[in-house]
Every structure is written in C-alpha cells, then in structure tokens.
C-alpha cells in the first residue's frame, strides 16, 4: 500500500482554507448524538433515526423537484430524480437490519428516557406522505408547538402531490380525465377514479405512443413498492423489539403500523395490472 507521505501534492495547511469537516459541518453533526441514559445501545438508536431523517431530507429534495419537473412537462428530468429516490429508499430499508440488532432487554433500559417522543412525530415523513398524496389533517395538531413546521406542513397539505401532477400530465397528453378530478381539493387524500384508470390502461396498452407516461408510471410504482417494503420492515422491527406495546408517542404501535400497510398511494397503477 502506498504511504500517504509519498503524495507530495496533499494539502496540509488549512489555516486559511475550508476543511472537509467545515464543509460538512461535522462538528455540529457529530456532536448531535446526545444520549439521555448511560446505556451503550442508545447511541445506535439515535444514529439510526438521525441517518433516516437525513435520507428523508434528500427524498423530499428529489420529490419536490420532480413534482415541479412534471408540472413543467420535463418528464425525463423527473425520471432521474425518482430513480434516485428509489435508491435512497433501499438504503433506509437496510437500516432496519442494523436497528434490529437492538434486543428488547437492551431497549427497555432507556426507552423511558424518550418520554412521548416518537418517530410517529417525524415531520419529514409526513411531508413525504403528503408529496405522495396521502393527506391527513389531524396530524397537524402534533406540530402546533413549532409555528414554522406547522406552516410548512399546512402548505404541503394544500399543494399538488406527485400523483396529482401525473394525472395532470395524462390530461395534457390528450387522455380524457374528469374535470372534477383535475380541479379536486388537493388537501384530501386521492381515492381513485374510473377516468384515471382508463387513461393509465391506454398508456399501458400503447406504451410506444405514450412512452414518457409509461415510464413515469413505472417510476411511481417503484417508489410505492419500496415505501411499502420500508413500512413492513419498520413494523417487523418494532414487533421484534417491543412486541405489541403502545408506541412512546401514544399510537397503538405494531397494530397501527399494520393498518397503514393497506394504504395505496397510486391505486389505478396497481388495479390496471389485473385488467390488462
């Protein structure tokens, strides 16, 4: 192995230059793991959740840009962003394998230190749900303590989801979509519509004619597929560590997590697979 001292061009004087650690704010980032107990495994618990929040920040960055790209008719740009989202989702799913090394006996040693804090309160996860079209007004109550967060979530609640702009793209391509769907209340969760289903069926029956829309549909399916896998791994990891205890945030825990597995973000894209 080559000795680093043989690399004559390596910079060593950073008295007036930005370092790697400064660029990434590593002092702040690596100083943010504050255990509330003396238990060794609390560090694992904190880091897994912090890393997940960082990945979610990037997912939102890509989803929001892809929504704008689809609105602008630039579907090819959206495809790259959505493909990246799927890769990020695979990383988050893998993180559950690391957390599952935490045993019930270990977690119980510091769980009470969390108080009522819970992943259920993750505002970024709610923003992802909103961006995908699952809109729930009652969760906004959780964020009243932080006016900025509450305002951000309220804005997202009333903004078009990626499926809303995808349906608009179907209409722009000349496929008939009911006016009631194109002008619907965006703060409500989308439930499905026969005209949207018929439009997607047309796309899948004639992919050569509607190639961009066909590819968009498959990118959306990728994202929902990965999200449901994430939800399933979340549910099984929670069951493995705490069984059917209530969540620290007051939810029913595993029972709640099982219920959300039944929700579909893009219903027609799943239904047409039976009808093709």
Tab-separated table of C-alpha atoms in Angstrom:
chain	number	residue	atom	x	y	z
A	1	UNK	CA	0.000	0.000	0.000
A	2	UNK	CA	1.323	3.413	-0.947
A	3	UNK	CA	2.290	5.594	2.013
A	4	UNK	CA	0.329	8.910	2.123
A	5	UNK	CA	3.583	10.769	2.835
A	6	UNK	CA	4.674	9.937	-0.725
A	7	UNK	CA	1.789	12.058	-2.075
A	8	UNK	CA	3.666	15.344	-2.466
A	9	UNK	CA	0.626	17.381	-3.534
A	10	UNK	CA	-1.542	16.724	-0.467
A	11	UNK	CA	-2.654	19.967	1.234
A	12	UNK	CA	-1.764	20.161	4.910
A	13	UNK	CA	-2.037	23.888	5.647
A	14	UNK	CA	-5.686	24.814	6.251
A	15	UNK	CA	-5.141	27.959	8.264
A	16	UNK	CA	-6.952	29.981	5.579
A	17	UNK	CA	-8.775	27.218	3.689
A	18	UNK	CA	-12.005	25.330	4.232
A	19	UNK	CA	-11.586	21.783	5.502
A	20	UNK	CA	-13.683	18.716	4.775
A	21	UNK	CA	-15.091	18.852	8.307
A	22	UNK	CA	-16.034	22.526	7.959
A	23	UNK	CA	-17.746	21.958	4.606
A	24	UNK	CA	-19.901	19.196	6.097
A	25	UNK	CA	-20.365	20.912	9.492
A	26	UNK	CA	-19.073	17.723	11.085
A	27	UNK	CA	-18.529	19.354	14.460
A	28	UNK	CA	-22.243	20.100	14.695
A	29	UNK	CA	-23.328	16.864	13.019
A	30	UNK	CA	-21.202	14.506	15.101
A	31	UNK	CA	-21.937	16.435	18.269
A	32	UNK	CA	-25.690	15.873	17.951
A	33	UNK	CA	-25.851	12.358	19.405
A	34	UNK	CA	-26.864	13.211	22.965
A	35	UNK	CA	-27.733	10.138	24.989
A	36	UNK	CA	-30.214	10.667	27.815
A	37	UNK	CA	-29.193	7.447	29.535
A	38	UNK	CA	-25.867	5.805	30.216
A	39	UNK	CA	-26.819	2.796	28.127
A	40	UNK	CA	-24.421	1.768	25.363
A	41	UNK	CA	-27.149	0.967	22.794
A	42	UNK	CA	-28.879	4.329	22.946
A	43	UNK	CA	-26.170	5.585	20.576
A	44	UNK	CA	-27.345	3.065	17.959
A	45	UNK	CA	-30.962	4.151	18.413
A	46	UNK	CA	-30.148	7.852	17.971
A	47	UNK	CA	-27.865	7.443	14.962
A	48	UNK	CA	-30.262	5.166	13.045
A	49	UNK	CA	-33.041	7.721	13.380
A	50	UNK	CA	-30.818	10.695	12.568
A	51	UNK	CA	-29.465	8.988	9.444
A	52	UNK	CA	-33.022	8.142	8.366
A	53	UNK	CA	-34.003	11.802	8.743
A	54	UNK	CA	-31.051	12.830	6.548
A	55	UNK	CA	-32.103	10.360	3.859
A	56	UNK	CA	-35.683	11.641	4.109
A	57	UNK	CA	-34.418	15.182	3.625
A	58	UNK	CA	-32.856	14.071	0.350
A	59	UNK	CA	-36.014	12.179	-0.673
A	60	UNK	CA	-38.033	15.373	-0.173
A	61	UNK	CA	-35.456	17.385	-2.111
A	62	UNK	CA	-35.832	15.000	-5.063
A	63	UNK	CA	-39.618	14.573	-4.816
A	64	UNK	CA	-40.302	18.298	-4.708
A	65	UNK	CA	-38.050	18.908	-7.711
A	66	UNK	CA	-39.628	16.032	-9.638
A	67	UNK	CA	-43.131	17.394	-8.979
A	68	UNK	CA	-42.039	20.712	-10.447
A	69	UNK	CA	-40.396	18.975	-13.415
A	70	UNK	CA	-43.577	17.013	-14.210
A	71	UNK	CA	-45.645	20.194	-13.925
A	72	UNK	CA	-43.259	21.834	-16.402
A	73	UNK	CA	-43.568	18.913	-18.809
A	74	UNK	CA	-39.956	17.830	-18.295
A	75	UNK	CA	-40.627	14.189	-17.520
A	76	UNK	CA	-37.145	12.961	-18.425
A	77	UNK	CA	-35.638	15.149	-15.679
A	78	UNK	CA	-38.178	13.778	-13.199
A	79	UNK	CA	-37.218	10.195	-14.100
A	80	UNK	CA	-33.632	10.706	-12.894
A	81	UNK	CA	-34.813	12.207	-9.610
A	82	UNK	CA	-37.381	9.474	-8.991
A	83	UNK	CA	-34.826	6.757	-9.729
A	84	UNK	CA	-32.612	8.355	-7.084
A	85	UNK	CA	-35.497	8.342	-4.595
A	86	UNK	CA	-35.869	4.574	-5.068
A	87	UNK	CA	-32.165	4.035	-4.384
A	88	UNK	CA	-32.389	6.152	-1.223
A	89	UNK	CA	-35.394	4.132	-0.084
A	90	UNK	CA	-33.351	0.936	-0.377
A	91	UNK	CA	-30.763	2.453	1.973
A	92	UNK	CA	-33.394	3.344	4.574
A	93	UNK	CA	-34.836	-0.168	4.395
A	94	UNK	CA	-31.400	-1.661	5.067
A	95	UNK	CA	-31.093	0.464	8.201
A	96	UNK	CA	-33.820	-1.593	9.891
A	97	UNK	CA	-31.438	-4.569	9.816
A	98	UNK	CA	-28.989	-2.555	11.905
A	99	UNK	CA	-31.641	-1.392	14.372
A	100	UNK	CA	-32.941	-4.940	14.760
A	101	UNK	CA	-29.672	-5.840	16.498
A	102	UNK	CA	-31.174	-3.948	19.458
A	103	UNK	CA	-32.834	-6.530	21.720
A	104	UNK	CA	-35.931	-5.982	23.906
A	105	UNK	CA	-33.801	-6.317	27.029
A	106	UNK	CA	-31.471	-3.564	25.821
A	107	UNK	CA	-34.154	-1.135	24.593
A	108	UNK	CA	-36.155	-1.321	27.822
A	109	UNK	CA	-33.106	0.058	29.647
A	110	UNK	CA	-33.509	3.505	28.049
A	111	UNK	CA	-36.974	3.588	26.430
A	112	UNK	CA	-38.486	5.612	29.295
A	113	UNK	CA	-35.972	8.395	28.584
A	114	UNK	CA	-37.747	9.108	25.291
A	115	UNK	CA	-40.840	10.390	27.116
A	116	UNK	CA	-43.539	10.936	24.467
A	117	UNK	CA	-41.017	11.480	21.649
A	118	UNK	CA	-41.667	9.073	18.771
A	119	UNK	CA	-40.873	8.513	15.106
A	120	UNK	CA	-44.617	8.970	14.590
A	121	UNK	CA	-43.886	12.693	15.008
A	122	UNK	CA	-41.340	12.861	12.150
A	123	UNK	CA	-42.443	15.898	10.150
A	124	UNK	CA	-40.305	14.859	7.181
A	125	UNK	CA	-42.083	11.517	6.965
A	126	UNK	CA	-45.402	13.401	6.935
A	127	UNK	CA	-44.094	15.657	4.169
A	128	UNK	CA	-43.157	12.578	2.138
A	129	UNK	CA	-46.661	11.165	2.631
A	130	UNK	CA	-48.142	14.498	1.545
A	131	UNK	CA	-45.868	14.629	-1.515
A	132	UNK	CA	-47.073	11.142	-2.477
A	133	UNK	CA	-50.721	12.086	-1.944
A	134	UNK	CA	-51.621	10.721	1.489
A	135	UNK	CA	-53.083	13.827	3.173
A	136	UNK	CA	-54.134	13.701	6.836
A	137	UNK	CA	-55.165	16.955	8.522
A	138	UNK	CA	-55.342	15.581	12.078
A	139	UNK	CA	-51.575	15.022	12.265
A	140	UNK	CA	-51.005	18.780	12.004
A	141	UNK	CA	-52.006	19.044	15.673
A	142	UNK	CA	-48.688	17.417	16.590
A	143	UNK	CA	-46.723	20.345	15.163
A	144	UNK	CA	-48.539	23.298	16.743
A	145	UNK	CA	-45.605	23.749	19.117
A	146	UNK	CA	-43.425	24.819	16.166
A	147	UNK	CA	-45.085	27.524	14.065
A	148	UNK	CA	-42.583	27.116	11.245
A	149	UNK	CA	-43.124	23.373	10.927
A	150	UNK	CA	-46.889	23.749	11.188
A	151	UNK	CA	-46.847	26.315	8.383
A	152	UNK	CA	-44.617	24.130	6.179
A	153	UNK	CA	-46.878	21.121	6.635
A	154	UNK	CA	-50.044	23.166	6.026
A	155	UNK	CA	-48.589	24.426	2.757
A	156	UNK	CA	-47.637	20.890	1.706
A	157	UNK	CA	-51.121	19.656	2.624
A	158	UNK	CA	-52.643	22.030	0.081
A	159	UNK	CA	-50.028	21.505	-2.629
A	160	UNK	CA	-50.294	19.011	-5.511
A	161	UNK	CA	-48.805	15.591	-4.868
A	162	UNK	CA	-46.689	13.773	-7.421
A	163	UNK	CA	-49.754	11.764	-8.416
A	164	UNK	CA	-51.818	14.925	-8.882
A	165	UNK	CA	-49.288	16.325	-11.364
A	166	UNK	CA	-49.018	12.901	-13.034
A	167	UNK	CA	-52.789	12.887	-13.604
A	168	UNK	CA	-52.485	16.401	-14.998
A	169	UNK	CA	-49.796	15.056	-17.358
A	170	UNK	CA	-52.259	12.414	-18.575
A	171	UNK	CA	-54.754	15.165	-19.392
A	172	UNK	CA	-52.108	17.276	-21.156
A	173	UNK	CA	-51.332	14.264	-23.351
A	174	UNK	CA	-54.950	14.285	-24.531
A	175	UNK	CA	-56.239	11.448	-22.382
A	176	UNK	CA	-59.736	12.199	-21.002
A	177	UNK	CA	-59.765	12.901	-17.256
A	178	UNK	CA	-62.904	14.088	-15.467
A	179	UNK	CA	-62.892	17.815	-14.638
A	180	UNK	CA	-63.808	17.011	-11.031
A	181	UNK	CA	-60.501	15.190	-10.674
A	182	UNK	CA	-58.432	17.897	-12.332
A	183	UNK	CA	-59.909	20.561	-10.026
A	184	UNK	CA	-60.262	18.482	-6.857
A	185	UNK	CA	-59.423	19.647	-3.321
A	186	UNK	CA	-55.700	18.903	-3.015
A	187	UNK	CA	-55.837	18.746	0.788
A	188	UNK	CA	-57.764	15.467	0.576
A	189	UNK	CA	-56.282	12.022	0.034
A	190	UNK	CA	-56.855	10.831	-3.520
A	191	UNK	CA	-59.198	7.823	-3.632
A	192	UNK	CA	-59.195	6.750	-7.281
A	193	UNK	CA	-61.301	7.470	-10.350
A	194	UNK	CA	-62.506	5.462	-13.387
A	195	UNK	CA	-61.319	8.103	-15.873
A	196	UNK	CA	-57.804	7.977	-14.435
A	197	UNK	CA	-57.821	4.203	-14.570
A	198	UNK	CA	-58.949	4.257	-18.195
A	199	UNK	CA	-56.159	6.724	-19.044
A	200	UNK	CA	-53.455	4.563	-17.457
A	201	UNK	CA	-54.868	1.490	-19.210
A	202	UNK	CA	-54.494	3.315	-22.517
A	203	UNK	CA	-50.898	4.173	-21.642
A	204	UNK	CA	-50.036	0.579	-20.779
A	205	UNK	CA	-51.787	-0.817	-23.850
A	206	UNK	CA	-49.882	1.593	-26.089
A	207	UNK	CA	-46.510	2.235	-24.422
A	208	UNK	CA	-44.890	3.208	-27.699
A	209	UNK	CA	-47.362	6.074	-28.125
A	210	UNK	CA	-47.145	7.224	-24.506
A	211	UNK	CA	-43.608	6.168	-23.604
A	212	UNK	CA	-42.886	9.036	-21.187
A	213	UNK	CA	-46.121	8.456	-19.284
A	214	UNK	CA	-45.461	4.712	-19.296
A	215	UNK	CA	-42.022	5.267	-17.779
A	216	UNK	CA	-43.441	7.754	-15.273
A	217	UNK	CA	-45.990	5.171	-14.129
A	218	UNK	CA	-43.269	2.578	-13.554
A	219	UNK	CA	-41.168	5.069	-11.574
A	220	UNK	CA	-44.182	5.741	-9.351
A	221	UNK	CA	-44.744	2.028	-8.840
A	222	UNK	CA	-41.084	1.655	-7.839
A	223	UNK	CA	-41.449	4.335	-5.172
A	224	UNK	CA	-44.655	2.912	-3.705
A	225	UNK	CA	-43.244	-0.618	-3.760
A	226	UNK	CA	-40.127	0.482	-1.842
A	227	UNK	CA	-42.195	2.553	0.592
A	228	UNK	CA	-44.382	-0.406	1.439
A	229	UNK	CA	-41.291	-2.539	1.963
A	230	UNK	CA	-39.962	0.171	4.280
A	231	UNK	CA	-43.261	0.162	6.205
A	232	UNK	CA	-43.202	-3.619	6.502
A	233	UNK	CA	-39.612	-3.700	7.794
A	234	UNK	CA	-40.493	-0.914	10.226
A	235	UNK	CA	-43.456	-2.879	11.544
A	236	UNK	CA	-41.487	-6.116	11.945
A	237	UNK	CA	-38.553	-4.366	13.630
A	238	UNK	CA	-40.891	-2.685	16.125
A	239	UNK	CA	-42.625	-6.010	16.797
A	240	UNK	CA	-39.241	-7.667	17.301
A	241	UNK	CA	-38.103	-5.064	19.831
A	242	UNK	CA	-41.252	-4.080	21.766
A	243	UNK	CA	-43.885	-6.595	20.702
A	244	UNK	CA	-47.400	-5.112	20.858
A	245	UNK	CA	-46.691	-2.401	23.408
A	246	UNK	CA	-48.031	1.086	22.710
A	247	UNK	CA	-45.654	3.471	20.968
A	248	UNK	CA	-43.958	6.184	23.021
A	249	UNK	CA	-45.977	8.755	21.067
A	250	UNK	CA	-49.281	7.136	22.080
A	251	UNK	CA	-50.002	5.165	18.907
A	252	UNK	CA	-51.020	1.507	19.073
A	253	UNK	CA	-47.561	0.597	17.809
A	254	UNK	CA	-47.452	-2.537	15.665
A	255	UNK	CA	-51.251	-2.530	15.283
A	256	UNK	CA	-51.118	0.951	13.738
A	257	UNK	CA	-48.163	0.049	11.521
A	258	UNK	CA	-50.032	-2.973	10.175
A	259	UNK	CA	-53.032	-0.822	9.273
A	260	UNK	CA	-51.036	1.638	7.166
A	261	UNK	CA	-49.714	-1.242	5.058
A	262	UNK	CA	-53.154	-1.389	3.445
A	263	UNK	CA	-52.968	2.159	2.070
A	264	UNK	CA	-52.198	2.602	-1.635
A	265	UNK	CA	-50.867	5.899	-2.977
A	266	UNK	CA	-51.428	5.254	-6.696
A	267	UNK	CA	-54.435	2.897	-6.773
A	268	UNK	CA	-55.067	2.797	-10.538
A	269	UNK	CA	-51.467	1.837	-11.282
A	270	UNK	CA	-51.995	-1.312	-9.228
A	271	UNK	CA	-55.534	-2.055	-10.402
A	272	UNK	CA	-54.716	-1.978	-14.127
A	273	UNK	CA	-52.301	-4.880	-13.710
A	274	UNK	CA	-55.288	-7.154	-13.200
A	275	UNK	CA	-57.213	-5.627	-16.109
A	276	UNK	CA	-54.522	-5.588	-18.787
